[in-house]
């Protein structure tokens, strides 16, 4: 099965049991509705479980876009993506 389909199926099956996600020291996010699909993976709304500020963009945002990439995707050739750390520095 294509990695994208695997991710979509896994998330559908576990829609109500999807554990919160956290990447590389990021805040913890609950996975909500699907926003779209890109070259590397699928994008979902992520809502902060703790803290965050309404109407703020960047690391303090309550709502973010979460991109799920399959571990075998091109973007993961050198280990897990570290976009969170990149955005964290770019946004300050
Ligand atoms: N912040 C966001 N808000 C709303 N929708 C988003 C957001 N980020 C992504 N999306 C949706 O998810 C889709 C895929 O986004 P993504 O960034 O993966 O696209 P991409 O340019 O193909 O990137 P890549 O090739 O790096 O995977 C977008 O076309 C859009 O519909």
Coordinates of N, CA, C and O and ligand atoms in Angstrom, one line a residue:
X1 N 0.8 -1.2 0.0 CA 0.0 0.0 0.0 C 0.9 1.3 0.0 O 1.9 1.3 0.6
X2 N 0.4 2.3 -0.7 CA 1.2 3.5 -0.8 C 1.3 4.1 0.6 O 0.4 4.1 1.4
X3 N 2.5 4.7 1.0 CA 2.6 5.3 2.3 C 1.5 6.3 2.7 O 1.0 6.3 3.8
X4 N 1.1 7.1 1.7 CA 0.1 8.1 1.9 C -1.3 7.4 2.4 O -1.9 7.9 3.3
X5 N -1.6 6.3 1.6 CA -2.8 5.6 2.0 C -2.7 5.0 3.3 O -3.7 4.9 4.1
X6 N -1.5 4.5 3.6 CA -1.3 3.8 4.9 C -1.6 4.9 6.0 O -2.2 4.6 7.0
X7 N -1.0 6.1 5.9 CA -1.2 7.1 6.9 C -2.7 7.4 7.0 O -3.2 7.5 8.1
X8 N -3.3 7.7 5.9 CA -4.7 8.0 5.9 C -5.6 7.0 6.6 O -6.4 7.3 7.4
X9 N -5.3 5.7 6.2 CA -6.1 4.6 6.9 C -5.8 4.5 8.4 O -6.7 4.4 9.1
X10 N -4.5 4.6 8.7 CA -4.2 4.5 10.1 C -4.9 5.7 10.9 O -5.5 5.4 12.0
X11 N -4.9 6.9 10.3 CA -5.5 8.0 11.1 C -7.0 7.8 11.1 O -7.6 8.2 12.1
X12 N -7.6 7.3 10.0 CA -9.1 7.1 10.0 C -9.5 6.1 11.1 O -10.4 6.3 11.9
X13 N -8.7 4.9 11.1 CA -9.0 3.9 12.1 C -8.9 4.4 13.5 O -9.7 4.1 14.4
X14 N -7.9 5.2 13.7 CA -7.6 5.7 15.1 C -8.1 7.1 15.3 O -7.7 7.7 16.2
X15 N -9.1 7.5 14.4 CA -9.5 8.9 14.5 C -9.8 9.4 15.9 O -9.5 10.4 16.4
X16 N -10.6 8.5 16.6 CA -11.0 8.9 18.0 C -10.0 8.4 19.1 O -10.2 8.7 20.2
X17 N -9.0 7.7 18.6 CA -8.0 7.2 19.6 C -6.6 7.7 19.2 O -5.6 7.2 19.7
X18 N -6.5 8.6 18.3 CA -5.2 9.1 17.8 C -4.5 9.7 19.0 O -5.0 10.7 19.6
X19 N -3.3 9.2 19.3 CA -2.6 9.8 20.4 C -2.1 11.2 20.0 O -1.9 11.5 18.9
X20 N -2.0 12.1 21.0 CA -1.5 13.4 20.7 C 0.0 13.2 20.1 O 0.6 12.2 20.4
X21 N 0.4 14.2 19.3 CA 1.7 14.1 18.7 C 2.6 15.2 19.3 O 2.2 16.3 19.6
X22 N 3.9 14.9 19.3 CA 5.0 15.8 19.7 C 6.2 15.5 18.9 O 6.5 14.3 18.7
X23 N 6.8 16.5 18.3 CA 8.0 16.3 17.5 C 9.2 17.1 18.0 O 9.1 18.3 18.1
X24 N 10.3 16.5 18.3 CA 11.5 17.2 18.6 C 11.4 18.3 19.6 O 11.8 19.4 19.4
X25 N 10.7 18.1 20.7 CA 10.6 19.1 21.8 C 9.5 20.1 21.5 O 9.4 21.1 22.2
X26 N 8.6 19.8 20.5 CA 7.5 20.8 20.2 C 6.5 20.7 21.3 O 6.5 19.7 22.1
X27 N 5.5 21.6 21.3 CA 4.3 21.4 22.2 C 3.6 20.1 21.8 O 3.9 19.6 20.7
X28 N 2.7 19.7 22.6 CA 1.9 18.4 22.3 C 0.6 18.9 21.6 O -0.1 19.8 22.0
X29 N 0.3 18.2 20.4 CA -0.9 18.6 19.7 C -1.9 17.4 19.5 O -1.4 16.3 19.3
X30 N -3.2 17.7 19.5 CA -4.2 16.7 19.2 C -4.4 16.8 17.7 O -4.5 17.9 17.2
X31 N -4.6 15.7 17.0 CA -4.8 15.7 15.6 C -6.3 15.8 15.3 O -7.1 15.1 15.8
X32 N -6.6 16.8 14.4 CA -8.0 17.0 14.0 C -8.1 16.8 12.5 O -7.5 16.0 11.9
X33 N -9.0 17.6 11.8 CA -9.4 17.3 10.5 C -8.2 17.5 9.4 O -7.2 18.2 9.7
X34 N -8.4 16.8 8.3 CA -7.3 16.8 7.3 C -7.4 18.1 6.5 O -8.6 18.5 6.2
X35 N -6.3 18.7 6.2 CA -6.3 20.0 5.5 C -5.9 19.8 4.0 O -6.4 20.5 3.1
X36 N -5.0 18.8 3.8 CA -4.6 18.6 2.4 C -3.5 17.6 2.3 O -3.1 17.0 3.3
X37 N -2.9 17.5 1.1 CA -1.9 16.5 0.8 C -0.8 17.2 0.0 O -1.1 17.9 -1.0
X38 N 0.5 17.0 0.3 CA 1.5 17.6 -0.4 C 2.5 16.5 -1.0 O 2.2 15.3 -0.9
X39 N 3.6 16.9 -1.5 CA 4.5 16.0 -2.1 C 5.1 15.0 -1.1 O 5.4 13.9 -1.4
X40 N 5.3 15.4 0.2 CA 5.9 14.6 1.2 C 4.9 13.9 2.1 O 5.3 13.0 2.8
X41 N 3.7 14.4 2.2 CA 2.8 13.7 3.1 C 1.5 14.5 3.3 O 1.2 15.3 2.4
X42 N 0.7 14.1 4.3 CA -0.6 14.7 4.5 C -0.6 15.7 5.6 O 0.2 15.5 6.6
X43 N -1.5 16.7 5.5 CA -1.4 17.8 6.5 C -2.8 17.8 7.3 O -3.8 17.7 6.6
X44 N -2.7 17.8 8.6 CA -3.9 17.9 9.4 C -3.8 19.1 10.4 O -2.7 19.6 10.6
X45 N -5.0 19.5 10.9 CA -5.0 20.5 11.9 C -4.5 19.9 13.2 O -4.9 18.8 13.6
X46 N -3.6 20.6 13.9 CA -3.1 20.2 15.2 C -3.5 21.2 16.2 O -3.3 22.4 16.0
X47 N -4.2 20.8 17.3 CA -4.6 21.7 18.3 C -3.8 21.4 19.6 O -3.7 20.3 20.0
X48 N -3.2 22.5 20.1 CA -2.4 22.3 21.3 C -3.2 21.8 22.5 O -4.3 22.2 22.8
X49 N -2.6 20.8 23.2 CA -3.2 20.2 24.3 C -3.1 21.0 25.6 O -4.0 21.2 26.3
X50 N -1.9 21.6 25.7 CA -1.6 22.4 26.9 C -1.1 23.8 26.4 O -0.3 23.8 25.4
X51 N -1.4 24.8 27.1 CA -0.9 26.2 26.8 C -1.2 26.7 25.5 O -2.2 26.4 24.9
X52 N -0.4 27.6 25.0 CA -0.7 28.3 23.7 C -1.5 29.5 23.9 O -2.1 29.7 24.9
X53 N -1.5 30.3 22.9 CA -2.2 31.6 22.9 C -3.1 31.8 21.7 O -2.6 31.6 20.6
X54 N -4.4 32.1 21.9 CA -5.3 32.3 20.8 C -4.7 33.5 20.0 O -4.2 34.5 20.5
X55 N -4.9 33.5 18.7 CA -4.6 34.6 17.8 C -3.1 34.9 17.7 O -2.6 36.0 17.5
X56 N -2.2 33.9 18.0 CA -0.8 34.1 17.9 C -0.3 33.1 16.9 O -0.7 31.9 16.9
X57 N 0.6 33.5 16.0 CA 1.2 32.6 15.1 C 2.6 32.2 15.6 O 3.1 32.7 16.6
X58 N 3.2 31.2 15.0 CA 4.5 30.7 15.5 C 4.4 29.7 16.6 O 3.3 29.1 16.8
X59 N 5.4 29.5 17.4 CA 5.5 28.4 18.4 C 4.4 28.5 19.5 O 4.0 27.5 20.1
X60 N 3.8 29.7 19.7 CA 2.7 29.8 20.7 C 1.3 29.5 20.2 O 0.4 29.6 21.0
X61 N 1.2 29.2 18.9 CA -0.1 29.1 18.3 C -0.9 27.9 18.9 O -0.4 26.9 19.2
X62 N -2.2 28.1 19.1 CA -3.1 27.1 19.6 C -3.4 26.1 18.5 O -3.6 24.9 18.7
X63 N -3.4 26.6 17.2 CA -3.8 25.7 16.1 C -2.6 25.8 15.1 O -2.2 26.9 14.7
X64 N -2.2 24.6 14.6 CA -1.1 24.6 13.7 C -1.4 23.5 12.6 O -2.4 22.8 12.7
X65 N -0.6 23.5 11.5 CA -0.7 22.5 10.5 C 0.3 21.4 10.8 O 1.5 21.7 10.9
X66 N -0.1 20.2 10.9 CA 0.8 19.0 11.2 C 1.0 18.2 9.9 O 0.0 17.8 9.3
X67 N 2.2 18.1 9.5 CA 2.4 17.3 8.3 C 3.0 15.9 8.7 O 4.0 15.8 9.4
X68 N 2.3 14.8 8.2 CA 2.7 13.5 8.5 C 3.5 12.9 7.3 O 2.9 12.9 6.2
X69 N 4.7 12.5 7.5 CA 5.5 11.9 6.4 C 5.7 10.5 6.8 O 6.0 10.2 7.9
X70 N 5.7 9.6 5.8 CA 6.0 8.2 6.0 C 7.5 8.1 6.3 O 8.3 8.8 5.7
X71 N 7.9 7.2 7.3 CA 9.3 7.2 7.6 C 10.2 6.7 6.5 O 11.4 7.0 6.5
X72 N 9.6 6.1 5.4 CA 10.4 5.7 4.3 C 10.4 6.8 3.2 O 10.9 6.5 2.1
X73 N 9.7 7.9 3.4 CA 9.6 8.9 2.3 C 11.0 9.6 2.1 O 11.9 9.5 3.0
X74 N 11.1 10.3 0.9 CA 12.4 10.9 0.6 C 12.8 11.9 1.7 O 14.0 12.0 2.0
X75 N 11.8 12.6 2.2 CA 12.1 13.6 3.2 C 12.7 13.1 4.5 O 13.2 13.8 5.3
X76 N 12.6 11.8 4.7 CA 13.1 11.2 5.9 C 14.4 10.4 5.7 O 14.8 9.6 6.6
X77 N 15.1 10.6 4.5 CA 16.3 9.8 4.2 C 17.4 10.0 5.3 O 18.1 9.1 5.5
X78 N 17.4 11.2 5.9 CA 18.5 11.4 6.8 C 17.9 11.5 8.3 O 18.4 12.2 9.1
X79 N 16.9 10.7 8.5 CA 16.3 10.7 9.9 C 15.0 11.5 9.9 O 14.6 12.0 8.8
X80 N 14.4 11.6 11.0 CA 13.1 12.3 11.1 C 13.3 13.8 10.7 O 14.3 14.4 10.9
X81 N 12.3 14.4 10.0 CA 12.3 15.8 9.6 C 12.5 16.7 10.9 O 11.9 16.3 11.9
X82 N 13.1 17.8 10.7 CA 13.3 18.6 11.9 C 12.7 20.0 11.6 O 13.1 21.0 12.1
X83 N 11.6 20.0 10.8 CA 11.0 21.3 10.5 C 10.6 22.1 11.7 O 10.6 23.3 11.7
X84 N 10.1 21.4 12.8 CA 9.7 22.1 14.0 C 10.8 23.1 14.5 O 10.6 24.2 14.7
X85 N 12.0 22.5 14.6 CA 13.1 23.3 15.1 C 13.4 24.5 14.1 O 13.7 25.6 14.6
X86 N 13.3 24.2 12.8 CA 13.6 25.3 11.8 C 12.6 26.4 12.0 O 12.9 27.6 12.1
X87 N 11.2 26.0 12.0 CA 10.2 27.1 12.2 C 10.4 27.8 13.5 O 10.1 29.0 13.6
X88 N 10.7 27.1 14.5 CA 10.9 27.7 15.9 C 11.9 28.9 15.8 O 11.6 29.9 16.3
X89 N 13.0 28.7 15.1 CA 14.0 29.7 15.0 C 13.6 30.8 14.0 O 13.8 32.0 14.2
X90 N 12.9 30.4 12.9 CA 12.5 31.4 11.9 C 11.4 32.3 12.4 O 11.4 33.5 12.1
X91 N 10.6 31.8 13.3 CA 9.4 32.6 13.8 C 9.8 33.6 14.8 O 8.9 34.4 15.2
X92 N 10.9 33.5 15.4 CA 11.3 34.5 16.5 C 12.0 35.6 15.9 O 12.6 35.6 14.8
Ligands
LIG1 N1 -1.1 26.0 7.3 C1 -2.0 25.4 6.5 N2 -3.2 25.8 6.5 C2 -4.2 25.2 5.7 N3 -3.9 24.2 4.9 C3 -2.6 23.8 4.8 C4 -1.6 24.4 5.6 N4 -0.4 23.8 5.3 C5 -0.7 22.9 4.3 N5 -2.1 22.9 4.0 C6 -2.8 22.1 3.0 O1 -2.0 20.9 2.8 C7 -1.6 20.8 1.5 C8 -0.2 20.2 1.4 O2 0.7 21.0 2.1 P1 2.3 20.8 1.9 O3 3.0 21.9 2.7 O4 2.6 19.4 2.2 O5 2.4 21.1 0.3 P2 3.6 21.0 -0.6 O6 3.9 22.4 -1.1 O7 3.3 19.9 -1.6 O8 4.8 20.6 0.3 P3 5.8 19.4 0.2 O9 6.1 19.2 -1.2 O10 7.0 19.9 1.0 O11 5.1 18.2 0.9 C9 -1.7 22.2 0.9 O12 -1.9 22.2 -0.5 C10 -2.9 22.8 1.7 O13 -4.1 22.3 1.1

